[in-house]
Short mmCIF file of C-alpha atoms in Angstrom, two decimals:
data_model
loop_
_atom_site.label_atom_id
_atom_site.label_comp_id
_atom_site.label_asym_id
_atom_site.label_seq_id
_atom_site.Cartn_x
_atom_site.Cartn_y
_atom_site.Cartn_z
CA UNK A 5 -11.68 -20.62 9.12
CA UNK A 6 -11.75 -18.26 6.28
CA UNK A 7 -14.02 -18.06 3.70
CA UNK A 8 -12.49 -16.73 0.00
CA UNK A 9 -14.34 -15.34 -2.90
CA UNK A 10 -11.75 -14.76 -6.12
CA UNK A 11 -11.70 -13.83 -9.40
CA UNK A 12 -12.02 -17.65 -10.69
CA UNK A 13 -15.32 -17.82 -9.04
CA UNK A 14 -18.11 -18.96 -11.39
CA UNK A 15 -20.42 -15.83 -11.08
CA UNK A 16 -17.27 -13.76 -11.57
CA UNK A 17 -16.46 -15.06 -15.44
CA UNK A 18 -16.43 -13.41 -18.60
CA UNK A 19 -17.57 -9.21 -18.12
CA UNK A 20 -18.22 -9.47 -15.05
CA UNK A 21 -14.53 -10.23 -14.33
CA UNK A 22 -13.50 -7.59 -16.81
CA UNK A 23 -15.92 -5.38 -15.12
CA UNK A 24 -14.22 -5.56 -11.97
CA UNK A 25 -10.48 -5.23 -13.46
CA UNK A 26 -11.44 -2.18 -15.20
CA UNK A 27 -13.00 -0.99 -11.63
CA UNK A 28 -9.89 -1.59 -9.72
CA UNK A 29 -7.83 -0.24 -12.53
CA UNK A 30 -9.69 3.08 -12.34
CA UNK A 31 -9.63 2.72 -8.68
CA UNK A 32 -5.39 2.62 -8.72
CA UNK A 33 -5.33 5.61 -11.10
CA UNK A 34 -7.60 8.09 -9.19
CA UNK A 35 -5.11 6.91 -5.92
CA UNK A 36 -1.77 7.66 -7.97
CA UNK A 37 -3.34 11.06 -9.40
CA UNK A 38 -4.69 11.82 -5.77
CA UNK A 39 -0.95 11.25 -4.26
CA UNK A 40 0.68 13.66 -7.25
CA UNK A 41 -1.96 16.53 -6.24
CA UNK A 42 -1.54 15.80 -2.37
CA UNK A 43 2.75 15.91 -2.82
CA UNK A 44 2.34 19.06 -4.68
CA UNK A 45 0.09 20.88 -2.39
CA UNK A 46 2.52 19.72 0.50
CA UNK A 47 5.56 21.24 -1.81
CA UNK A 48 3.91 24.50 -2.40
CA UNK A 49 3.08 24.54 1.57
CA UNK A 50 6.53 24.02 2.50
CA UNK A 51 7.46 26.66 -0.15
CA UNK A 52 5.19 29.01 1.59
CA UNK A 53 6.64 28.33 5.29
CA UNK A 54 9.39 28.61 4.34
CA UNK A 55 9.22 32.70 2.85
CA UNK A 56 6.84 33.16 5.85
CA UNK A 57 9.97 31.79 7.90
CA UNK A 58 12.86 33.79 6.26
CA UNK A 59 10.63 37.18 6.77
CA UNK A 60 10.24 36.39 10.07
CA UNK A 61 13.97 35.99 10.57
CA UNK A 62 14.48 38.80 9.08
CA UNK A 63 12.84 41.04 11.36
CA UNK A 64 10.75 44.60 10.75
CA UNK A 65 11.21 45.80 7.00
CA UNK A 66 12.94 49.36 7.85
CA UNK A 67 10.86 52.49 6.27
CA UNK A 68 13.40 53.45 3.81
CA UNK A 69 11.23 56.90 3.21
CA UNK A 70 12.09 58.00 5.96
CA UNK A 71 14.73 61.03 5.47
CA UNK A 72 14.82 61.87 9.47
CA UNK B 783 -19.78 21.00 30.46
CA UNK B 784 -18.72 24.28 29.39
CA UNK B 785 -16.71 22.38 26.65
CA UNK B 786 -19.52 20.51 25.50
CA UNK B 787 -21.77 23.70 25.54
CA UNK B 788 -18.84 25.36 23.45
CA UNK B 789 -18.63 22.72 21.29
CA UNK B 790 -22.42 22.27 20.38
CA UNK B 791 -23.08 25.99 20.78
CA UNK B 792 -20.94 27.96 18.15
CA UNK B 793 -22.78 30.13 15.68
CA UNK B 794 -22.23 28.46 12.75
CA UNK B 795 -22.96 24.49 13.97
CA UNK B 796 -25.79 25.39 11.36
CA UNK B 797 -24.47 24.72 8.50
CA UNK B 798 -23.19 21.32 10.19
CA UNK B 799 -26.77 20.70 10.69
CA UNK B 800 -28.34 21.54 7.86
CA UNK B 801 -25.75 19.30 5.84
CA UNK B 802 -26.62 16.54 9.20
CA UNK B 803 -30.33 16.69 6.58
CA UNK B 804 -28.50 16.67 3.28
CA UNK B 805 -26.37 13.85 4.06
CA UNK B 806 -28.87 12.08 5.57
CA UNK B 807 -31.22 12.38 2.08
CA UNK B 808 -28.39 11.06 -0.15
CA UNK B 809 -27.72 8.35 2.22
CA UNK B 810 -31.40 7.45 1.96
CA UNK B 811 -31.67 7.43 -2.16
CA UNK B 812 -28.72 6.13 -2.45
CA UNK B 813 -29.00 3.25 -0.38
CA UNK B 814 -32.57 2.75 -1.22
CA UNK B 815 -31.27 2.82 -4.92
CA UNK B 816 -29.05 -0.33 -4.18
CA UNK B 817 -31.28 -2.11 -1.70
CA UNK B 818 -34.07 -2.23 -4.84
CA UNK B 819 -31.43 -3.33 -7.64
CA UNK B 820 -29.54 -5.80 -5.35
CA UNK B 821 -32.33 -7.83 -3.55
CA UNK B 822 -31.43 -10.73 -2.41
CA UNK B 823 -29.25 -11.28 -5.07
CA UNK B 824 -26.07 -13.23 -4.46
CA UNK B 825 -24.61 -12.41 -7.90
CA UNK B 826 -25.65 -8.63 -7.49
CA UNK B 827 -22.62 -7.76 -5.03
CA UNK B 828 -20.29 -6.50 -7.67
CA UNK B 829 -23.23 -3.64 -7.40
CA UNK B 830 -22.42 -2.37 -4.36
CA UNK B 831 -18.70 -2.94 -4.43
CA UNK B 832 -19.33 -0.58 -8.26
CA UNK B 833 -21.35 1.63 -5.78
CA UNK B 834 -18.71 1.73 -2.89
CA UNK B 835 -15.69 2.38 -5.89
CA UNK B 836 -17.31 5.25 -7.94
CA UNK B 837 -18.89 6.74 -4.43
CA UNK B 838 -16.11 7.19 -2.32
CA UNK B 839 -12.69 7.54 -4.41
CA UNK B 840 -13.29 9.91 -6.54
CA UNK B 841 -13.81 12.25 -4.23
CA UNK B 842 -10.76 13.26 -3.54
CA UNK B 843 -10.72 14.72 -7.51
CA UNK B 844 -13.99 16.49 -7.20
CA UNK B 845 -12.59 17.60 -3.82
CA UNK B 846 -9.66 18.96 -4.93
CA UNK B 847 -11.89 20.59 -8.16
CA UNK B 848 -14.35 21.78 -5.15
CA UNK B 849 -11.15 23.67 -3.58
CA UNK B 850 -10.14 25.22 -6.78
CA UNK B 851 -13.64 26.55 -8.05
CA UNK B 852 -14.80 27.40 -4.56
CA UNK B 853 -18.09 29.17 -6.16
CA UNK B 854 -19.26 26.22 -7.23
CA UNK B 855 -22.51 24.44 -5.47
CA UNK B 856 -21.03 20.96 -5.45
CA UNK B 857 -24.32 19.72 -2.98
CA UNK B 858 -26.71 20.75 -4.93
CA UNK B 859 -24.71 19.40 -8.18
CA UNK B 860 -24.89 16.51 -6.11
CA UNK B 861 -28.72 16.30 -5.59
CA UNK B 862 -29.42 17.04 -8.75
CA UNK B 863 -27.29 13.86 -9.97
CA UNK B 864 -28.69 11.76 -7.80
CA UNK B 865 -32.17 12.33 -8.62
CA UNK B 866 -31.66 11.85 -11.84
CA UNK B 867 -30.05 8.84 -11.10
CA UNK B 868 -33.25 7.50 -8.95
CA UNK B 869 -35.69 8.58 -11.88
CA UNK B 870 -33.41 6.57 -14.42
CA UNK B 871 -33.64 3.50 -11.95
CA UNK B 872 -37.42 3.83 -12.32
CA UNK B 873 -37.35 4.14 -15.71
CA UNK B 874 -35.05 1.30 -16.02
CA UNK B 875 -32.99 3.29 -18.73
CA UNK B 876 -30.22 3.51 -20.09
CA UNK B 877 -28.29 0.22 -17.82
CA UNK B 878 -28.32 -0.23 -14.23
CA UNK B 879 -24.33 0.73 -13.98
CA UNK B 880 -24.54 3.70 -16.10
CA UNK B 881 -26.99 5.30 -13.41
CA UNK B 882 -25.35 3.79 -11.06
CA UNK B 883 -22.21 5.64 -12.26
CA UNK B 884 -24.11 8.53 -12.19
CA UNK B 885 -25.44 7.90 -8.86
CA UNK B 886 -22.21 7.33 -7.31
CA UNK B 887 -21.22 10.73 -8.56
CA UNK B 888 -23.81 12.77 -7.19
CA UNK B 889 -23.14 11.17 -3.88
CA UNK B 890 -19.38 12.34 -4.24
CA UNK B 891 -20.21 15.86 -5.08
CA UNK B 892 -22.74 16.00 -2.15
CA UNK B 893 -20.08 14.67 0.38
CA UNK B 894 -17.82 17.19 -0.54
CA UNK B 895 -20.17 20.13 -0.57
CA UNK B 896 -20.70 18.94 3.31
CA UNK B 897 -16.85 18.82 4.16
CA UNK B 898 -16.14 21.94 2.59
CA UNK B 899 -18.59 24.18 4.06
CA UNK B 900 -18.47 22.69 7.77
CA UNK B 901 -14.73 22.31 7.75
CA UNK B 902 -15.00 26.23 6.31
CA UNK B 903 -17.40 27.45 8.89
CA UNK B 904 -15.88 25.31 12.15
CA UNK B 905 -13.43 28.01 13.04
CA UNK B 906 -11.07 24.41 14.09
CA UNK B 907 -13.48 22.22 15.77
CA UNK B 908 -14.67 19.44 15.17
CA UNK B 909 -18.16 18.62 16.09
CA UNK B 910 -18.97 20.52 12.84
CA UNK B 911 -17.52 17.74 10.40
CA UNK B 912 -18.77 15.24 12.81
CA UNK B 913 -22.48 16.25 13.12
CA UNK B 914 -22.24 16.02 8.82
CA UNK B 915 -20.66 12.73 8.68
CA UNK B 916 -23.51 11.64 11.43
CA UNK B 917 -26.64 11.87 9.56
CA UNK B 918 -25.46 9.19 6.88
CA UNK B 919 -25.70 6.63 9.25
CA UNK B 920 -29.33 7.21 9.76
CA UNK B 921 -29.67 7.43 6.14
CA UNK B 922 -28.23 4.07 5.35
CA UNK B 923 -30.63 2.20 7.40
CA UNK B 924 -33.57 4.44 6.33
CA UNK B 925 -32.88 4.37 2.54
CA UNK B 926 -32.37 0.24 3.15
CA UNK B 927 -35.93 -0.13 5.01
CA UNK B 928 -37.77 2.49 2.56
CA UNK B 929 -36.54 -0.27 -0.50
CA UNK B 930 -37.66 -3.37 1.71
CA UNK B 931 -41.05 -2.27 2.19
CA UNK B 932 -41.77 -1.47 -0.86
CA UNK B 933 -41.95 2.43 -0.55
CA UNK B 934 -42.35 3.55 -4.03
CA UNK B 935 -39.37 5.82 -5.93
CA UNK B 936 -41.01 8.98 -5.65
CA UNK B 937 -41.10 9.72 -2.22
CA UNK B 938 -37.71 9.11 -1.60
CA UNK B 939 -37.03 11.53 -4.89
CA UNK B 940 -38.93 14.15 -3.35
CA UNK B 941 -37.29 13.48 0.00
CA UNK B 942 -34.28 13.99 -2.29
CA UNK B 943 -35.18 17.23 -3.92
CA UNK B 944 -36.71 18.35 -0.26
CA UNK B 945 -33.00 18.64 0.49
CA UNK B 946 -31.72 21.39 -2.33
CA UNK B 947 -32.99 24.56 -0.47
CA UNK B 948 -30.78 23.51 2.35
CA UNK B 949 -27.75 23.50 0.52
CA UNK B 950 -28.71 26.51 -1.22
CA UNK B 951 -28.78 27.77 2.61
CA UNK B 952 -25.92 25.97 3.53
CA UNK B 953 -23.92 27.40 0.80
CA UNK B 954 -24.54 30.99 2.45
CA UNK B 955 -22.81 30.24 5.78
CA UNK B 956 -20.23 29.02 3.50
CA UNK B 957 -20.16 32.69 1.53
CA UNK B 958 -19.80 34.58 4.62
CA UNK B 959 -17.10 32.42 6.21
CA UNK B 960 -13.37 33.09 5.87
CA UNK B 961 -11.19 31.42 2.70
CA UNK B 962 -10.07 27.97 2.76
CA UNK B 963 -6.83 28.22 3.56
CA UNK B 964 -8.11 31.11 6.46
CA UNK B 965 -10.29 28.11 8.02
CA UNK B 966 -8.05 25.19 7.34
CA UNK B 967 -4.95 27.13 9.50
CA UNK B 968 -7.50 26.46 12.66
CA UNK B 969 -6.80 23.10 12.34
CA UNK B 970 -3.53 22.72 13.72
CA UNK B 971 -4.01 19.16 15.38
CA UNK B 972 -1.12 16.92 13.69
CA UNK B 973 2.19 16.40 15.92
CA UNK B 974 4.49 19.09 14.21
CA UNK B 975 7.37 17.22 14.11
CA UNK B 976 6.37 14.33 11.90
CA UNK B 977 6.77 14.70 7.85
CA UNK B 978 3.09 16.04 6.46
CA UNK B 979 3.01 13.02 4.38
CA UNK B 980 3.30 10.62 6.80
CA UNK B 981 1.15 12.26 9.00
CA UNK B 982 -1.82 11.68 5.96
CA UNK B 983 -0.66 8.46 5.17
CA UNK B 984 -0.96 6.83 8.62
CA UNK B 985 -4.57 8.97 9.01
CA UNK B 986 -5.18 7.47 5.77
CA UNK B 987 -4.56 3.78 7.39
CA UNK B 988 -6.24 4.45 10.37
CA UNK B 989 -9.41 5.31 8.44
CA UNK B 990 -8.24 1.97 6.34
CA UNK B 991 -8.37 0.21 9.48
CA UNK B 992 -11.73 1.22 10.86
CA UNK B 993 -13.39 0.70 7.40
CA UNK B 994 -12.61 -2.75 7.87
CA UNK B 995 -13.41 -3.24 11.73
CA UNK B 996 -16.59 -1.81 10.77
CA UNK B 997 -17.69 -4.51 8.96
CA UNK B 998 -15.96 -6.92 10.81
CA UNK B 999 -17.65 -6.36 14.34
CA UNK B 1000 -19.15 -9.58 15.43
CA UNK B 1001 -23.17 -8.84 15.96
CA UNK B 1002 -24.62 -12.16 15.86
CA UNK B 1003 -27.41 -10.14 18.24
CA UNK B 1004 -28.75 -8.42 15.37
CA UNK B 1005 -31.67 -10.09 14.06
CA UNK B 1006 -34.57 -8.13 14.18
CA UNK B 1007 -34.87 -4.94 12.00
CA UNK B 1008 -35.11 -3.07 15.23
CA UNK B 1009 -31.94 -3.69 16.41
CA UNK B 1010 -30.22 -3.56 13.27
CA UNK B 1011 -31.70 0.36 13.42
CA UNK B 1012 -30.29 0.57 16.81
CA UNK B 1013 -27.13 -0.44 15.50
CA UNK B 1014 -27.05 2.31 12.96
CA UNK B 1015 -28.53 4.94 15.17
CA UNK B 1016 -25.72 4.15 17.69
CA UNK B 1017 -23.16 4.59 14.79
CA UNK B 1018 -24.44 7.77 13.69
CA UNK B 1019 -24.55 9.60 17.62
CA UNK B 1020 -20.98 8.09 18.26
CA UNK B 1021 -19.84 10.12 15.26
CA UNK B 1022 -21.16 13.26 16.31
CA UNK B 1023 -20.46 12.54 19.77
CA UNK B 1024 -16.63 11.78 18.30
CA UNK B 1025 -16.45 15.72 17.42
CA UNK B 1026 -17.77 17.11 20.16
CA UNK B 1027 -15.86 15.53 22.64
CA UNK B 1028 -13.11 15.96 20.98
CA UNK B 1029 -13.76 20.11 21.28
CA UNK B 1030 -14.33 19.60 24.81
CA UNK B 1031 -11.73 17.19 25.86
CA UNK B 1032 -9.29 17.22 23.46
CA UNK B 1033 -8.53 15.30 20.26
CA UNK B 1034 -5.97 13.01 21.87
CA UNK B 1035 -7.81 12.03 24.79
CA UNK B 1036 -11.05 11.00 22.72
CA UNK B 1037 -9.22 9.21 20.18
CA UNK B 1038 -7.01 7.41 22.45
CA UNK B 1039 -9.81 6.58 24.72
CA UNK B 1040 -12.81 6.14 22.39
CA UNK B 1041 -10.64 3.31 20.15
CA UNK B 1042 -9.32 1.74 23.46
CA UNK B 1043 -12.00 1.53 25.18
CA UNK B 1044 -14.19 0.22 22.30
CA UNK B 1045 -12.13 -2.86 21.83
CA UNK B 1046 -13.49 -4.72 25.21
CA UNK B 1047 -17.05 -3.57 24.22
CA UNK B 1048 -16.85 -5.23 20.45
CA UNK B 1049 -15.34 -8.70 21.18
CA UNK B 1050 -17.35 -9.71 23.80
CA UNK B 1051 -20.87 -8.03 22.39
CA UNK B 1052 -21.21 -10.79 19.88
CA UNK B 1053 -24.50 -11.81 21.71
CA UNK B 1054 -25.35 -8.72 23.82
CA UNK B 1055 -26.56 -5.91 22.03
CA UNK B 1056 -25.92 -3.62 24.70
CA UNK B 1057 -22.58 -4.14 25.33
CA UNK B 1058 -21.82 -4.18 21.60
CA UNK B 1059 -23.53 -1.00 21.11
CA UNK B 1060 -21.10 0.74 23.60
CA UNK B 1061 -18.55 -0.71 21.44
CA UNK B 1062 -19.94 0.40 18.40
CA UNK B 1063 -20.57 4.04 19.56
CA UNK B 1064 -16.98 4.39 20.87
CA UNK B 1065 -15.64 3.07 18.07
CA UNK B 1066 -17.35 5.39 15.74
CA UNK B 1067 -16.25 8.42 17.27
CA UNK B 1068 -12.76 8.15 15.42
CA UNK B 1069 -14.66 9.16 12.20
CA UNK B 1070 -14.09 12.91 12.87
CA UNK B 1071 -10.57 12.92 14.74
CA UNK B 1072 -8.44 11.69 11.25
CA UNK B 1073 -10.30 13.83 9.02
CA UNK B 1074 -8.85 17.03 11.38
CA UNK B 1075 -5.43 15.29 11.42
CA UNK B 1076 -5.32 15.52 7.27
CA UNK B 1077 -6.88 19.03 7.58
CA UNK B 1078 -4.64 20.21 9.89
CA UNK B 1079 -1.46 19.01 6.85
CA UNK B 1080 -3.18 19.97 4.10
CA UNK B 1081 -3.84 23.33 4.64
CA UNK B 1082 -6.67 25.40 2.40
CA UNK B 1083 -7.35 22.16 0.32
CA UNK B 1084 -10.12 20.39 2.99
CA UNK B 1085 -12.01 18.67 -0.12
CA UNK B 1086 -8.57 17.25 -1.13
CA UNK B 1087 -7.84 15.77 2.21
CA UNK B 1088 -11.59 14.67 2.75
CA UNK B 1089 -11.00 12.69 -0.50
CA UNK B 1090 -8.49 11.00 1.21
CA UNK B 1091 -9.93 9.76 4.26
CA UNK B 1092 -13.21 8.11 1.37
CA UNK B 1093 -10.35 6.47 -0.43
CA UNK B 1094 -9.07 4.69 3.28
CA UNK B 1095 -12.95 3.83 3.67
CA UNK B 1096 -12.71 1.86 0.50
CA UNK B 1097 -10.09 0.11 0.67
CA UNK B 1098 -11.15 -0.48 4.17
CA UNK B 1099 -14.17 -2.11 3.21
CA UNK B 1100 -12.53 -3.86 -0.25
CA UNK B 1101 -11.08 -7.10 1.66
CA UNK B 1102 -15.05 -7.64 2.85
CA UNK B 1103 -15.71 -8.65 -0.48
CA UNK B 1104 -13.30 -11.05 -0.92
CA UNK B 1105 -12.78 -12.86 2.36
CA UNK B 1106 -14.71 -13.09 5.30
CA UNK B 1107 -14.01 -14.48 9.04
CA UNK B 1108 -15.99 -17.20 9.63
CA UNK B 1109 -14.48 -17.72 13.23
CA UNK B 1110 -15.58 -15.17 16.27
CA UNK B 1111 -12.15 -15.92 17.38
CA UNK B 1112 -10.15 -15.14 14.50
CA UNK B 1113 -12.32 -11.82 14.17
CA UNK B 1114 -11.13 -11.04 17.51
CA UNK B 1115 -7.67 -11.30 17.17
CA UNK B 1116 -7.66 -9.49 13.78
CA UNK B 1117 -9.62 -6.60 15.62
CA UNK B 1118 -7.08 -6.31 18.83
CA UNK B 1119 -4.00 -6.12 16.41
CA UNK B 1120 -5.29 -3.49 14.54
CA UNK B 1121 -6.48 -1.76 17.11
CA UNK B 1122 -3.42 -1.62 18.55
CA UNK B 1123 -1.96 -0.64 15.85
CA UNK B 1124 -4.18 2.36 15.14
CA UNK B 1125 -3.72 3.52 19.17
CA UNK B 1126 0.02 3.46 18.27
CA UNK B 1127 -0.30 5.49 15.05
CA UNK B 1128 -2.52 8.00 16.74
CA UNK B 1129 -0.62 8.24 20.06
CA UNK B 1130 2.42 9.37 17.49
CA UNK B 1131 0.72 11.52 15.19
CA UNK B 1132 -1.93 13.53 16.91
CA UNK B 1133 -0.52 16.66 18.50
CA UNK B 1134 0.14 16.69 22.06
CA UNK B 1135 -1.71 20.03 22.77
CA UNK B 1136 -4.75 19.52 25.51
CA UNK B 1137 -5.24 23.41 25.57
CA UNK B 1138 -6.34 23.76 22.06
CA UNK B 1139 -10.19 23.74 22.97
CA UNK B 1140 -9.57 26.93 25.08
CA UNK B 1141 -8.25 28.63 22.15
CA UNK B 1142 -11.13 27.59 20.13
CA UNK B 1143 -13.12 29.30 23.09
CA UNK B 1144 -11.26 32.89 23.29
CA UNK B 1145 -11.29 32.49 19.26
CA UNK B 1146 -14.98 32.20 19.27
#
């Protein structure tokens, strides 16, 4: 058995059940504006390992000031 | 032992504790805030679902603000809120969900204060993190029996206030600790050949999934007010005790073993408290592991990836307030499929590297 409680219950009419959209609305934004900052961090980490990468394959920068 | 002695004995576990006492103050006027509005109301749980909303999602913005202004004091910001809030409750101005708002708020800039400066001063482990997340649990049940008996509202704002020096304090450790990103490359727990983002979104899940159990776990044992403290109390050790065995052990093991082995313990503790508290402390000790795993991804942004292990511990606990189990059964079954579920996910995601709490010992 499962008991339900929806947005048609009687205590839930009128602001109350506008109160709660607008709560789940704001709710959905944050989550979407959350994901956007977390991709972008992830993009500028990849960005990152990827230089740190390429240096490394690279090898030792040869002192070019050296005239010997 | 040595592990465990590593673990617990690290310079800087200070700062974990003294944010153990922060956390454990907002807890308290937070949840002594909502035990006085709600009552026994059966109208009045749109409150704490408000509450639970404004509390725990937004963190991940003032988390990710936290990681770009790191100068700024986000737990005493934080305190500071939330006494206000308490003192507008009193004065019953200017609308219970205005300061509630602004309650919710200072709890979200406290929380992230704490993640920041123990996942900053951890050097990679995680008993710091877990010794913070511990002392809400004994705040919850404190703030809740402070409201029931009729404590007044300015204790519990002093008890509030009582708690600014030590993030004053705390905020030192965090000053002579290395940068963000410095700290955050510690944590290098998450399986490195899965995608980052999946890695957060099935840590996300995971922390969805025991948000829900939590409420779900049948305790028809708890009737007295003394065992619903034990019940909390045993929550807020398994957390800790989720961190530190995870130094000392290794993540893997305790996660694999603590969600496991809890499973047994919950379904058939319905009517032995006991037995259900094993469950209950096992289970808890999760809390810790899947805020390293989104750490370890999200490297030099840990109030970012905090945020998003509050927003899995709302929507975790959003399906409570529409539907309930009425059945033991049913509860059961719900609880060994998602357990499973979440011993799959972690078995994938969580690196296979047993060694890494020796490293954290020549580091230290």
């Amino acid at each position: 058995m499962t008991s339900f409680r929806t947005l048609t219950d009687s205590a839930l009419l009128g602001s109350a059940r506008t109160g709660i959209i607008a709560v789940f609305t704001a709710v959905i934004l944050i989550i979407i504006i959350t994901g956007i900052l977390a991709a972008r961090e992830l993009k500028k980490q990849r960005m990152i390992d990827n230089a740190e990468q390429s240096a490394a394959d690279c090898g030792p920068v040869p002192d070019t000031d050296d005239n010997n | 032992m040595k592990g465990l002695r590593n673990a617990l004995g690290s310079k800087n576990i200070s700062a974990a504790w003294l944010y153990f006492y922060i956390h454990f103050a907002t807890e308290v006027i937070c949840f002594y805030c909502l035990t006085r509005q709600v009552g026994d109301s059966t109208f009045m749980w749109l409150f704490p679902l408000v509450y639970d909303a404004f509390a725990f999602v937004p963190q991940s913005l003032i988390g990710y603000l936290n990681d770009r202004l790191p100068r700024l004091n986000t737990g005493v910001i934080g305190l500071v809120l939330m006494t206000a809030a308490a003192l507008l409750f009193r004065l019953a101005t200017p609308g219970s969900y205005v300061t509630l708002l602004i309650l919710c708020i200072g709890n979200a800039f406290t929380h992230i204060g704490g993640a920041e400066v123990t996942l900053r001063c951890s050097s990679g482990r995680l008993s710091h993190p877990a010794v913070f997340v511990a002392g809400g649990s004994f705040g919850v049940i404190t703030g809740r029996l402070l409201a029931q008996n009729g404590v007044p509202y300015w204790p519990v704002i002093l008890l509030c206030l009582s708690a600014i020096p030590f993030a004053l304090l705390a905020d030192t450790y965090k000053d002579r600790s290395k940068s963000a990103r410095e700290a955050c490359d510690a944590y290098n727990y998450a399986s490195p050949g899965i995608s980052p983002a999946v890695i957060i979104i099935a840590a996300t899940l995971i922390v969805i999934v025991r948000g829900y159990m939590g409420y779900g776990i049948p305790t028809a044992w708890k009737k007295t007010t003394l065992q619903t403290v034990a019940l909390y109390f045993t929550m807020g050790i398994g957390k800790a005790a989720g961190g530190i065995f995870a130094d000392a052990w290794g993540i893997k093991k305790t996660a694999i073993f603590s969600a496991g082995a809890a499973l047994p313990f919950l379904m058939f503790g319905d009517n032995h408290m006991m037995i259900s508290l094993i469950g209950v402390m096992l289970f808890s000790m999760t809390m810790s592991i899947t805020l390293a795993l989104i750490v370890s991804v999200l490297k030099g942004k840990p109030g970012l990836a905090f945020g998003f292990t509050t927003i899995g511990l709302f929507l975790g606990t959003v399906p409570i307030f529409f539907f309930t189990f009425t059945e033991t059964v049913d509860n059961c079954i719900i609880m060994a499929v998602l357990t499973v579920l979440c011993l799959v996910m972690m078995a994938k995601i969580i690196r296979k590297d047993e060694k890494k709490n020796d490293k954290l010992q020549n580091a230290h």
